[in-house]
Amino acid sequence: MAMAMAVAPASRSSDDRQAVAGAGEGGGGDPAAQRRERMFEKVVTPSDVGKLNRLVVPKHFAEKYLPLPPPPAAAAARAAAAGPAGTVLCFHDARGRAAWRFRYSYWSSSQSYVMTKGWSRYVRDKRLAAGDTVSFCRDGARLFIDCRRRRRPAAPAPAAAAPPAMAAFLPPASCRVVVDAEEAQRGRRLRLFGVDLELRAGAGAGEPLLLDLQL
Amino acid sequence: MAMAMAVAPASRSSDDRQAVAGAGEGGGGDPAAQRRERMFEKVVTPSDVGKLNRLVVPKHFAEKYLPLPPPPAAAAARAAAAGPAGTVLCFHDARGRAAWRFRYSYWSSSQSYVMTKGWSRYVRDKRLAAGDTVSFCRDGARLFIDCRRRRRPAAPAPAAAAPPAMAAFLPPASCRVVVDAEEAQRGRRLRLFGVDLELRAGAGAGEPLLLDLQL
DNA sequence: TTTCCCACCTGCTAA
DNA sequence: TTTAGCAGGTGGGAA
């Protein structure tokens, strides 16, 4: 994955629009928002908003702002094996009255801190896309979450590059759809002339799949 | 996924060949087999025979035939947290003298009943494949398990299943195109609404490619 | 290391 | 429309 991390402490740079309380659309001039301490923000990766249903929290931010009781401490957890590891964090929506509960835990296999359960709902409800930014703040013990769109909305969807409905009957050029192998293995869906094409590869695929559409 | 469940109580319908004791190949005319009460059978899914090492038992059959002490009862199980939940069921092989022990438990997270430990060995030893059928019977307290191959050893090329040109405008049911991995690697061509689809897989493909066409 | 196993998790979909 | 069921996943621990 060639995506740059692009994680930064929420600095007060000039282009840092509504990084904390959303002075633009939702927050109005909420004075309470002024008291919120910025913790960190992250430009989300494709994986963060994809089917892995988890947000990787950069380790240094995680350990600074969201410490977890026994993170690398592989203590005797057999006795208290009740329930999944980690904890549940409740974030208030910086722009509304909603609250977002995320399971937050440490994955020793990848040595990373992640938000899992609940995260996919946030991605869906906020329509988060790769390149967008999520920011985390706090006011005392109260936690807040906010997000904002990336600067350039980017090409929406290469595959959906606007094939006009009538293109099928007036064949245009040929086009090629390259499906990343990893994506393909998880189930990739294309839409062709109003028909959903779901493509799945076997387990061992190593190279990208090609779907040549000769129109 | 558009996979039909194809689970049914083992009824004595006319096409229900060798549903219980395998009168065809193995069981001969075993009179003992006649006393066995059919419980249920399931056409196993790719997951049931794959790397998840578990068989999902349809809930209504599980609750009817294989009740579990405290299934939805979220009783105080903290005290006796020793060992995994659930129980162990012992099934006699309907065709032989073997016995198969499966851990059987309830997963509250997915609200489903599953056979876990021991199941993968059965899959391996019987060479179970997706689409095959496993059936469960009993004679009093004795439990039996049997399996049989799927009827059609897999369609050679359902791709040519003649989707009429106008089908796109009068949406029929959904159809599934299964492309053999080896075929796919050599370059497989489909024709959809007059459009040639050339499909190529990567080098390492191990399983069949699926192209679900949901019309 | 690999495989199995356990207890979680979630999107899709049919009812 | 909402929801229960389940197919298809995950990380982590044990063997």
Short mmCIF file of C-alpha atoms (C1' of nucleotides) in Angstrom, two decimals:
data_model
loop_
_atom_site.label_atom_id
_atom_site.label_comp_id
_atom_site.label_asym_id
_atom_site.label_seq_id
_atom_site.Cartn_x
_atom_site.Cartn_y
_atom_site.Cartn_z
CA MET A 1 0.00 0.00 0.00
CA ALA A 2 1.63 3.17 -1.20
CA MET A 3 -0.45 5.55 0.84
CA ALA A 4 1.46 8.17 2.80
CA MET A 5 0.63 8.22 6.43
CA ALA A 6 -0.01 11.91 6.71
CA VAL A 7 -0.66 11.96 10.39
CA ALA A 8 0.03 15.08 12.33
CA PRO A 9 -0.63 16.55 15.72
CA ALA A 10 -3.51 18.93 15.33
CA SER A 11 -1.52 22.06 14.93
CA ARG A 12 -3.10 25.46 14.55
CA SER A 13 -1.95 26.01 11.01
CA SER A 14 -3.84 28.47 8.88
CA ASP A 15 -5.40 25.91 6.60
CA ASP A 16 -6.49 23.82 9.51
CA ARG A 17 -10.12 24.54 8.99
CA GLN A 18 -12.55 23.54 11.68
CA ALA A 19 -10.15 21.02 12.99
CA VAL A 20 -11.63 20.97 16.42
CA ALA A 21 -15.16 22.03 16.87
CA GLY A 22 -16.36 22.65 13.39
CA ALA A 23 -16.80 26.41 13.45
CA GLY A 24 -17.99 26.17 9.88
CA GLU A 25 -21.16 24.16 9.54
CA GLY A 26 -22.22 22.70 12.78
CA GLY A 27 -20.58 24.20 15.80
CA GLY A 28 -21.50 27.82 15.36
CA GLY A 29 -19.50 29.80 17.84
CA ASP A 30 -19.68 27.25 20.59
CA PRO A 31 -17.53 28.56 23.43
CA ALA A 32 -17.33 25.11 24.91
CA ALA A 33 -15.49 24.03 21.81
CA GLN A 34 -12.74 26.46 22.65
CA ARG A 35 -11.88 24.55 25.77
CA ARG A 36 -11.35 21.34 23.90
CA GLU A 37 -7.80 20.16 23.85
CA ARG A 38 -6.65 18.92 20.50
CA MET A 39 -5.17 15.49 20.73
CA PHE A 40 -4.30 14.36 17.24
CA GLU A 41 -5.67 13.83 13.80
CA LYS A 42 -5.10 11.40 11.01
CA VAL A 43 -5.60 11.43 7.30
CA VAL A 44 -7.38 8.13 6.89
CA THR A 45 -5.97 5.51 4.56
CA PRO A 46 -7.95 3.29 2.20
CA SER A 47 -7.67 0.54 4.78
CA ASP A 48 -9.07 2.78 7.49
CA VAL A 49 -12.25 3.32 5.50
CA GLY A 50 -12.33 -0.05 3.77
CA LYS A 51 -13.57 -3.45 4.68
CA LEU A 52 -11.13 -4.04 7.46
CA ASN A 53 -13.48 -2.13 9.72
CA ARG A 54 -10.78 -0.62 11.82
CA LEU A 55 -8.84 2.55 12.29
CA VAL A 56 -5.18 2.28 13.04
CA VAL A 57 -4.23 4.83 15.67
CA PRO A 58 -0.61 5.91 15.26
CA LYS A 59 1.28 4.40 18.12
CA HIS A 60 2.82 7.55 19.53
CA PHE A 61 -0.57 9.27 19.67
CA ALA A 62 -2.20 6.22 21.09
CA GLU A 63 0.31 5.92 23.88
CA LYS A 64 0.24 9.63 24.59
CA TYR A 65 -3.49 10.29 24.52
CA LEU A 66 -5.30 6.99 24.68
CA PRO A 67 -3.29 4.74 26.96
CA LEU A 68 -4.58 1.24 27.38
CA PRO A 69 -4.27 -0.60 30.70
CA PRO A 70 -1.98 -3.49 29.74
CA PRO A 71 -1.04 -2.82 26.13
CA PRO A 72 2.17 -4.72 25.50
CA ALA A 73 1.96 -6.32 28.91
CA ALA A 74 1.08 -9.88 28.02
CA ALA A 75 0.07 -10.62 31.55
CA ALA A 76 -1.82 -13.66 32.64
CA ALA A 77 -5.07 -12.86 30.89
CA ARG A 78 -6.43 -16.37 31.12
CA ALA A 79 -8.13 -15.86 34.41
CA ALA A 80 -10.06 -12.79 33.32
CA ALA A 81 -10.64 -14.01 29.80
CA ALA A 82 -14.16 -12.66 29.95
CA GLY A 83 -14.95 -10.44 27.01
CA PRO A 84 -12.68 -9.22 24.26
CA ALA A 85 -9.53 -7.36 25.07
CA GLY A 86 -9.24 -3.62 25.02
CA THR A 87 -11.88 -1.18 26.09
CA VAL A 88 -14.70 0.89 24.70
CA LEU A 89 -14.25 4.60 24.14
CA CYS A 90 -17.14 6.97 23.76
CA PHE A 91 -16.60 10.02 21.58
CA HIS A 92 -18.99 12.90 21.31
CA ASP A 93 -19.60 14.19 17.85
CA ALA A 94 -17.97 17.60 17.62
CA ARG A 95 -20.77 18.82 15.39
CA GLY A 96 -23.84 17.25 16.83
CA ARG A 97 -25.35 15.44 19.70
CA ALA A 98 -24.44 12.00 18.51
CA ALA A 99 -22.08 9.77 20.43
CA TRP A 100 -19.80 7.22 18.89
CA ARG A 101 -18.66 4.17 20.75
CA PHE A 102 -15.59 2.41 19.44
CA ARG A 103 -13.88 -0.65 20.72
CA TYR A 104 -10.29 0.28 21.20
CA SER A 105 -7.55 -2.25 21.61
CA TYR A 106 -4.00 -3.24 20.96
CA TRP A 107 -3.20 -5.82 18.35
CA SER A 108 -0.03 -7.47 19.39
CA SER A 109 0.30 -9.25 16.07
CA SER A 110 0.78 -5.97 14.27
CA GLN A 111 1.93 -4.01 17.31
CA SER A 112 -0.67 -1.41 16.65
CA TYR A 113 -3.55 0.33 18.35
CA VAL A 114 -6.86 0.10 16.61
CA MET A 115 -10.46 1.16 16.88
CA THR A 116 -12.61 -1.69 15.70
CA LYS A 117 -16.22 -2.24 16.61
CA GLY A 118 -18.27 0.81 15.83
CA TRP A 119 -15.72 2.34 13.51
CA SER A 120 -17.31 1.09 10.30
CA ARG A 121 -20.56 2.75 11.28
CA TYR A 122 -18.80 6.04 11.69
CA VAL A 123 -17.16 5.66 8.29
CA ARG A 124 -20.50 4.94 6.72
CA ASP A 125 -22.50 7.61 8.47
CA LYS A 126 -19.92 10.30 7.81
CA ARG A 127 -19.21 8.97 4.33
CA LEU A 128 -15.54 9.00 5.15
CA ALA A 129 -13.22 8.42 2.24
CA ALA A 130 -9.50 7.85 1.97
CA GLY A 131 -7.72 11.14 2.31
CA ASP A 132 -10.27 12.63 4.67
CA THR A 133 -9.13 13.68 8.10
CA VAL A 134 -10.43 12.57 11.45
CA SER A 135 -9.47 14.56 14.53
CA PHE A 136 -9.70 13.68 18.17
CA CYS A 137 -10.08 16.19 20.99
CA ARG A 138 -10.97 16.17 24.64
CA ASP A 139 -12.35 18.43 27.29
CA GLY A 140 -11.27 16.90 30.52
CA ALA A 141 -12.48 13.36 30.36
CA ARG A 142 -14.94 14.00 27.56
CA LEU A 143 -13.73 12.83 24.19
CA PHE A 144 -14.69 14.34 20.87
CA ILE A 145 -14.35 13.22 17.30
CA ASP A 146 -14.63 15.25 14.15
CA CYS A 147 -13.85 14.78 10.50
CA ARG A 148 -13.45 16.85 7.39
CA ARG A 149 -13.20 16.21 3.69
CA ARG A 150 -9.94 16.19 1.88
CA ARG A 151 -9.05 19.32 0.01
CA ARG A 152 -9.44 18.01 -3.52
CA PRO A 153 -12.40 15.67 -3.69
CA ALA A 154 -10.31 13.47 -6.00
CA ALA A 155 -11.64 11.34 -8.80
CA PRO A 156 -14.78 9.79 -7.32
CA ALA A 157 -14.48 6.34 -8.83
CA PRO A 158 -12.36 5.38 -11.80
CA ALA A 159 -14.64 2.51 -12.73
CA ALA A 160 -17.68 4.75 -12.55
CA ALA A 161 -16.11 7.18 -14.95
CA ALA A 162 -19.51 8.12 -16.19
CA PRO A 163 -20.45 5.60 -18.83
CA PRO A 164 -23.54 7.21 -20.30
CA ALA A 165 -26.53 4.95 -20.33
CA MET A 166 -26.55 4.77 -24.09
CA ALA A 167 -22.91 3.90 -24.39
CA ALA A 168 -23.84 0.27 -24.56
CA PHE A 169 -25.59 0.81 -27.81
CA LEU A 170 -23.06 3.12 -29.33
CA PRO A 171 -19.92 1.24 -28.38
CA PRO A 172 -17.17 3.64 -27.36
CA ALA A 173 -13.55 2.74 -27.05
CA SER A 174 -12.42 -0.23 -25.06
CA CYS A 175 -11.62 0.26 -21.45
CA ARG A 176 -9.67 -1.72 -18.97
CA VAL A 177 -10.48 -2.18 -15.34
CA VAL A 178 -7.62 -3.25 -13.16
CA VAL A 179 -8.70 -4.68 -9.88
CA ASP A 180 -6.13 -4.86 -7.17
CA ALA A 181 -5.57 -8.43 -6.16
CA GLU A 182 -6.11 -7.72 -2.51
CA GLU A 183 -9.32 -5.91 -3.29
CA ALA A 184 -10.42 -8.64 -5.61
CA GLN A 185 -9.95 -11.29 -2.99
CA ARG A 186 -12.21 -9.42 -0.65
CA GLY A 187 -14.89 -9.11 -3.28
CA ARG A 188 -14.89 -6.31 -5.74
CA ARG A 189 -18.03 -4.96 -7.26
CA LEU A 190 -18.30 -3.20 -10.54
CA ARG A 191 -21.33 -1.80 -12.15
CA LEU A 192 -21.69 -2.22 -15.88
CA PHE A 193 -24.75 -0.90 -17.65
CA GLY A 194 -26.71 -1.14 -14.48
CA VAL A 195 -25.53 -4.65 -13.82
CA ASP A 196 -23.61 -5.39 -10.68
CA LEU A 197 -20.58 -7.52 -11.32
CA GLU A 198 -19.11 -9.08 -8.28
CA LEU A 199 -15.67 -10.46 -8.82
CA ARG A 200 -13.90 -12.70 -6.46
CA ALA A 201 -10.55 -14.35 -6.81
CA GLY A 202 -9.19 -17.44 -5.19
CA ALA A 203 -7.10 -17.33 -2.11
CA GLY A 204 -3.70 -17.42 -3.63
CA ALA A 205 -3.93 -14.71 -6.22
CA GLY A 206 -0.76 -12.74 -6.44
CA GLU A 207 -1.20 -10.31 -9.26
CA PRO A 208 -3.84 -7.81 -10.14
CA LEU A 209 -6.88 -9.08 -11.89
CA LEU A 210 -7.69 -7.65 -15.24
CA LEU A 211 -11.16 -7.19 -16.51
CA ASP A 212 -10.94 -6.10 -20.09
CA LEU A 213 -14.11 -4.54 -21.30
CA GLN A 214 -14.07 -4.38 -25.06
CA LEU A 215 -17.05 -2.25 -25.86
CA MET B 1 -23.56 -13.22 -1.68
CA ALA B 2 -26.35 -14.89 -3.50
CA MET B 3 -25.66 -18.38 -2.29
CA ALA B 4 -28.80 -20.30 -1.59
CA MET B 5 -28.86 -21.93 1.75
CA ALA B 6 -30.36 -25.17 0.62
CA VAL B 7 -30.94 -26.53 4.04
CA ALA B 8 -33.88 -28.77 4.55
CA PRO B 9 -35.31 -31.15 7.04
CA ALA B 10 -34.53 -34.56 5.69
CA SER B 11 -37.94 -35.24 4.32
CA ARG B 12 -38.87 -38.39 2.48
CA SER B 13 -39.51 -36.65 -0.79
CA SER B 14 -39.05 -38.63 -3.96
CA ASP B 15 -35.81 -36.98 -4.96
CA ASP B 16 -34.37 -37.37 -1.53
CA ARG B 17 -32.00 -40.11 -2.46
CA GLN B 18 -29.89 -41.78 0.19
CA ALA B 19 -30.56 -38.99 2.59
CA VAL B 20 -29.94 -41.02 5.69
CA ALA B 21 -27.89 -44.09 5.61
CA GLY B 22 -26.60 -44.15 2.11
CA ALA B 23 -28.57 -47.04 0.70
CA GLY B 24 -26.74 -46.44 -2.53
CA GLU B 25 -23.07 -46.83 -2.00
CA GLY B 26 -22.19 -47.78 1.50
CA GLY B 27 -25.00 -48.80 3.77
CA GLY B 28 -26.42 -51.65 1.83
CA GLY B 29 -29.74 -52.63 3.31
CA ASP B 30 -28.81 -52.10 6.93
CA PRO B 31 -32.04 -52.61 8.89
CA ALA B 32 -30.63 -50.61 11.78
CA ALA B 33 -30.44 -47.64 9.50
CA GLN B 34 -34.19 -47.81 9.05
CA ARG B 35 -34.76 -46.97 12.66
CA ARG B 36 -32.74 -43.83 12.47
CA GLU B 37 -34.73 -40.67 12.76
CA ARG B 38 -33.72 -38.05 10.28
CA MET B 39 -32.94 -34.79 11.94
CA PHE B 40 -31.72 -32.41 9.30
CA GLU B 41 -29.20 -31.92 6.57
CA LYS B 42 -27.29 -29.03 5.14
CA VAL B 43 -25.64 -28.32 1.84
CA VAL B 44 -22.30 -27.10 3.09
CA THR B 45 -21.07 -23.69 2.07
CA PRO B 46 -17.52 -22.77 1.09
CA SER B 47 -17.07 -21.45 4.62
CA ASP B 48 -18.22 -24.70 6.15
CA VAL B 49 -15.48 -26.60 4.36
CA GLY B 50 -12.92 -23.81 4.27
CA LYS B 51 -10.40 -22.36 6.61
CA LEU B 52 -12.88 -21.23 9.22
CA ASN B 53 -12.92 -24.77 10.58
CA ARG B 54 -16.50 -24.66 11.62
CA LEU B 55 -19.94 -25.75 10.51
CA VAL B 56 -22.79 -23.36 11.03
CA VAL B 57 -25.86 -25.26 12.16
CA PRO B 58 -29.02 -23.46 11.04
CA LYS B 59 -30.62 -22.05 14.11
CA HIS B 60 -34.01 -23.65 13.83
CA PHE B 61 -32.50 -27.10 13.44
CA ALA B 62 -30.05 -26.49 16.21
CA GLU B 63 -32.73 -25.47 18.62
CA LYS B 64 -35.00 -28.29 17.58
CA TYR B 65 -32.57 -31.18 17.50
CA LEU B 66 -29.42 -30.16 19.28
CA PRO B 67 -30.46 -27.97 22.17
CA LEU B 68 -27.66 -26.55 24.21
CA PRO B 69 -27.96 -26.06 27.98
CA PRO B 70 -27.82 -22.26 28.18
CA PRO B 71 -27.83 -21.07 24.57
CA PRO B 72 -29.40 -17.63 24.66
CA ALA B 73 -29.42 -17.82 28.41
CA ALA B 74 -26.63 -15.45 29.32
CA ALA B 75 -26.32 -16.99 32.72
CA ALA B 76 -23.53 -16.28 35.10
CA ALA B 77 -20.85 -18.20 33.23
CA ARG B 78 -18.04 -16.18 34.74
CA ALA B 79 -17.58 -18.50 37.67
CA ALA B 80 -17.08 -21.63 35.63
CA ALA B 81 -15.03 -19.96 32.94
CA ALA B 82 -12.84 -23.00 32.76
CA GLY B 83 -12.60 -24.35 29.26
CA PRO B 84 -14.56 -23.26 26.22
CA ALA B 85 -18.30 -23.03 26.32
CA GLY B 86 -20.60 -25.49 24.67
CA THR B 87 -20.39 -29.24 24.73
CA VAL B 88 -18.98 -32.16 22.77
CA LEU B 89 -21.20 -34.26 20.55
CA CYS B 90 -20.25 -37.70 19.36
CA PHE B 91 -21.61 -38.81 16.01
CA HIS B 92 -21.35 -42.31 14.62
CA ASP B 93 -20.43 -42.59 11.01
CA ALA B 94 -23.50 -43.77 9.15
CA ARG B 95 -21.34 -45.81 6.79
CA GLY B 96 -18.67 -47.19 9.00
CA ARG B 97 -17.49 -47.82 12.48
CA ALA B 98 -15.82 -44.48 12.96
CA ALA B 99 -16.97 -41.94 15.50
CA TRP B 100 -16.67 -38.22 15.14
CA ARG B 101 -16.46 -35.90 18.07
CA PHE B 102 -17.30 -32.27 17.46
CA ARG B 103 -17.33 -29.37 19.84
CA TYR B 104 -20.70 -27.76 19.56
CA SER B 105 -21.42 -24.33 20.88
CA TYR B 106 -23.32 -21.11 20.54
CA TRP B 107 -21.67 -17.94 19.38
CA SER B 108 -23.51 -15.09 20.96
CA SER B 109 -21.80 -12.52 18.82
CA SER B 110 -23.32 -13.91 15.65
CA GLN B 111 -26.24 -15.61 17.34
CA SER B 112 -25.40 -18.85 15.67
CA TYR B 113 -24.76 -22.47 16.54
CA VAL B 114 -21.54 -23.99 15.32
CA MET B 115 -19.54 -27.17 15.34
CA THR B 116 -15.91 -26.31 15.73
CA LYS B 117 -13.22 -28.57 17.08
CA GLY B 118 -13.09 -31.80 15.16
CA TRP B 119 -15.09 -30.52 12.22
CA SER B 120 -12.10 -29.77 10.03
CA ARG B 121 -10.90 -33.34 10.41
CA TYR B 122 -14.24 -34.60 9.16
CA VAL B 123 -14.08 -32.27 6.19
CA ARG B 124 -10.60 -33.48 5.37
CA ASP B 125 -11.22 -37.18 5.87
CA LYS B 126 -14.45 -37.16 3.88
CA ARG B 127 -13.06 -34.77 1.31
CA LEU B 128 -16.11 -32.62 1.76
CA ALA B 129 -16.51 -29.83 -0.75
CA ALA B 130 -18.85 -26.92 -1.00
CA GLY B 131 -22.17 -28.08 -2.32
CA ASP B 132 -21.94 -31.48 -0.69
CA THR B 133 -24.56 -32.44 1.83
CA VAL B 134 -24.12 -33.52 5.41
CA SER B 135 -27.02 -35.15 7.17
CA PHE B 136 -27.63 -35.78 10.82
CA CYS B 137 -29.75 -38.57 12.21
CA ARG B 138 -30.35 -40.25 15.51
CA ASP B 139 -31.50 -43.53 16.92
CA GLY B 140 -32.57 -42.77 20.40
CA ALA B 141 -29.63 -41.08 21.98
CA ARG B 142 -27.18 -42.28 19.37
CA LEU B 143 -26.24 -39.64 16.85
CA PHE B 144 -25.22 -40.33 13.27
CA ILE B 145 -23.59 -38.29 10.59
CA ASP B 146 -23.43 -38.94 6.90
CA CYS B 147 -22.48 -37.04 3.80
CA ARG B 148 -22.90 -37.30 0.09
CA ARG B 149 -21.49 -35.61 -2.95
CA ARG B 150 -23.37 -32.92 -4.76
CA ARG B 151 -25.55 -34.08 -7.62
CA ARG B 152 -23.92 -32.28 -10.50
CA PRO B 153 -20.12 -32.38 -10.23
CA ALA B 154 -20.16 -28.70 -11.15
CA ALA B 155 -21.35 -27.19 -14.36
CA PRO B 156 -18.62 -27.11 -17.00
CA ALA B 157 -19.46 -23.66 -18.27
CA PRO B 158 -22.62 -22.06 -16.97
CA ALA B 159 -21.27 -18.93 -18.58
CA ALA B 160 -22.94 -19.98 -21.76
CA ALA B 161 -26.27 -20.13 -19.98
CA ALA B 162 -27.76 -18.07 -22.74
CA PRO B 163 -28.78 -14.78 -21.20
CA PRO B 164 -31.10 -13.40 -23.84
CA ALA B 165 -30.09 -10.07 -25.20
CA MET B 166 -33.18 -8.40 -23.84
CA ALA B 167 -32.76 -9.78 -20.35
CA ALA B 168 -31.13 -6.56 -19.31
CA PHE B 169 -34.33 -4.71 -19.82
CA LEU B 170 -36.57 -7.28 -18.27
CA PRO B 171 -34.39 -8.19 -15.30
CA PRO B 172 -34.57 -11.92 -14.68
CA ALA B 173 -33.23 -13.70 -11.66
CA SER B 174 -29.61 -13.43 -10.73
CA CYS B 175 -27.20 -15.84 -12.25
CA ARG B 176 -23.78 -16.97 -11.24
CA VAL B 177 -20.88 -17.59 -13.49
CA VAL B 178 -18.25 -19.83 -12.07
CA VAL B 179 -14.99 -19.63 -13.91
CA ASP B 180 -12.51 -22.32 -13.21
CA ALA B 181 -9.31 -20.83 -11.89
CA GLU B 182 -7.18 -22.60 -14.44
CA GLU B 183 -9.46 -21.44 -17.21
CA ALA B 184 -9.42 -17.94 -15.89
CA GLN B 185 -5.67 -17.84 -15.86
CA ARG B 186 -5.55 -18.63 -19.53
CA GLY B 187 -7.94 -15.84 -20.29
CA ARG B 188 -11.62 -16.40 -20.21
CA ARG B 189 -14.06 -14.48 -22.30
CA LEU B 190 -17.65 -13.85 -21.46
CA ARG B 191 -20.23 -12.04 -23.46
CA LEU B 192 -22.69 -9.88 -21.59
CA PHE B 193 -25.27 -7.90 -23.50
CA GLY B 194 -23.08 -7.97 -26.52
CA VAL B 195 -20.06 -6.90 -24.55
CA ASP B 196 -17.03 -9.09 -24.47
CA LEU B 197 -15.60 -9.50 -21.01
CA GLU B 198 -12.13 -10.86 -20.91
CA LEU B 199 -11.14 -12.03 -17.53
CA ARG B 200 -7.67 -12.86 -16.44
CA ALA B 201 -6.53 -13.90 -13.01
CA GLY B 202 -3.16 -13.63 -11.38
CA ALA B 203 -0.68 -16.45 -11.29
CA GLY B 204 -1.39 -17.92 -7.92
CA ALA B 205 -5.11 -18.41 -8.09
CA GLY B 206 -6.20 -21.46 -6.19
CA GLU B 207 -9.97 -21.47 -6.20
CA PRO B 208 -12.59 -20.93 -8.85
CA LEU B 209 -13.35 -17.38 -9.75
CA LEU B 210 -16.88 -16.25 -9.25
CA LEU B 211 -18.53 -13.66 -11.32
CA ASP B 212 -21.87 -12.93 -9.82
CA LEU B 213 -24.18 -11.32 -12.26
CA GLN B 214 -27.09 -9.82 -10.45
CA LEU B 215 -29.42 -8.82 -13.23
"C1'" DT C 1 6.37 -21.87 11.86
"C1'" DT C 2 2.01 -23.63 10.90
"C1'" DT C 3 -2.34 -25.25 12.01
"C1'" DC C 4 -6.13 -25.45 14.67
"C1'" DC C 5 -9.36 -23.45 17.59
"C1'" DC C 6 -12.02 -19.91 20.06
"C1'" DA C 7 -14.68 -15.94 20.53
"C1'" DC C 8 -15.37 -11.88 18.61
"C1'" DC C 9 -17.46 -9.00 14.26
"C1'" DT C 10 -20.14 -7.31 10.01
"C1'" DG C 11 -22.38 -6.80 5.55
"C1'" DC C 12 -25.78 -8.85 2.87
"C1'" DT C 13 -30.24 -10.50 2.27
"C1'" DA C 14 -34.54 -12.80 2.64
"C1'" DA C 15 -38.39 -12.65 5.29
"C1'" DT D 1 -39.58 -0.89 6.10
"C1'" DT D 2 -36.82 -3.28 9.76
"C1'" DT D 3 -34.53 -7.30 11.46
"C1'" DA D 4 -32.76 -12.00 12.31
"C1'" DG D 5 -29.80 -15.34 10.32
"C1'" DC D 6 -25.69 -16.55 8.49
"C1'" DA D 7 -21.75 -16.56 5.21
"C1'" DG D 8 -17.53 -14.96 5.46
"C1'" DG D 9 -14.24 -12.76 8.15
"C1'" DT D 10 -10.82 -11.10 12.25
"C1'" DG D 11 -7.02 -11.36 16.17
"C1'" DG D 12 -4.99 -14.16 19.51
"C1'" DG D 13 -3.77 -18.08 21.95
"C1'" DA D 14 -2.73 -22.98 22.23
"C1'" DA D 15 -0.69 -26.95 20.45
#
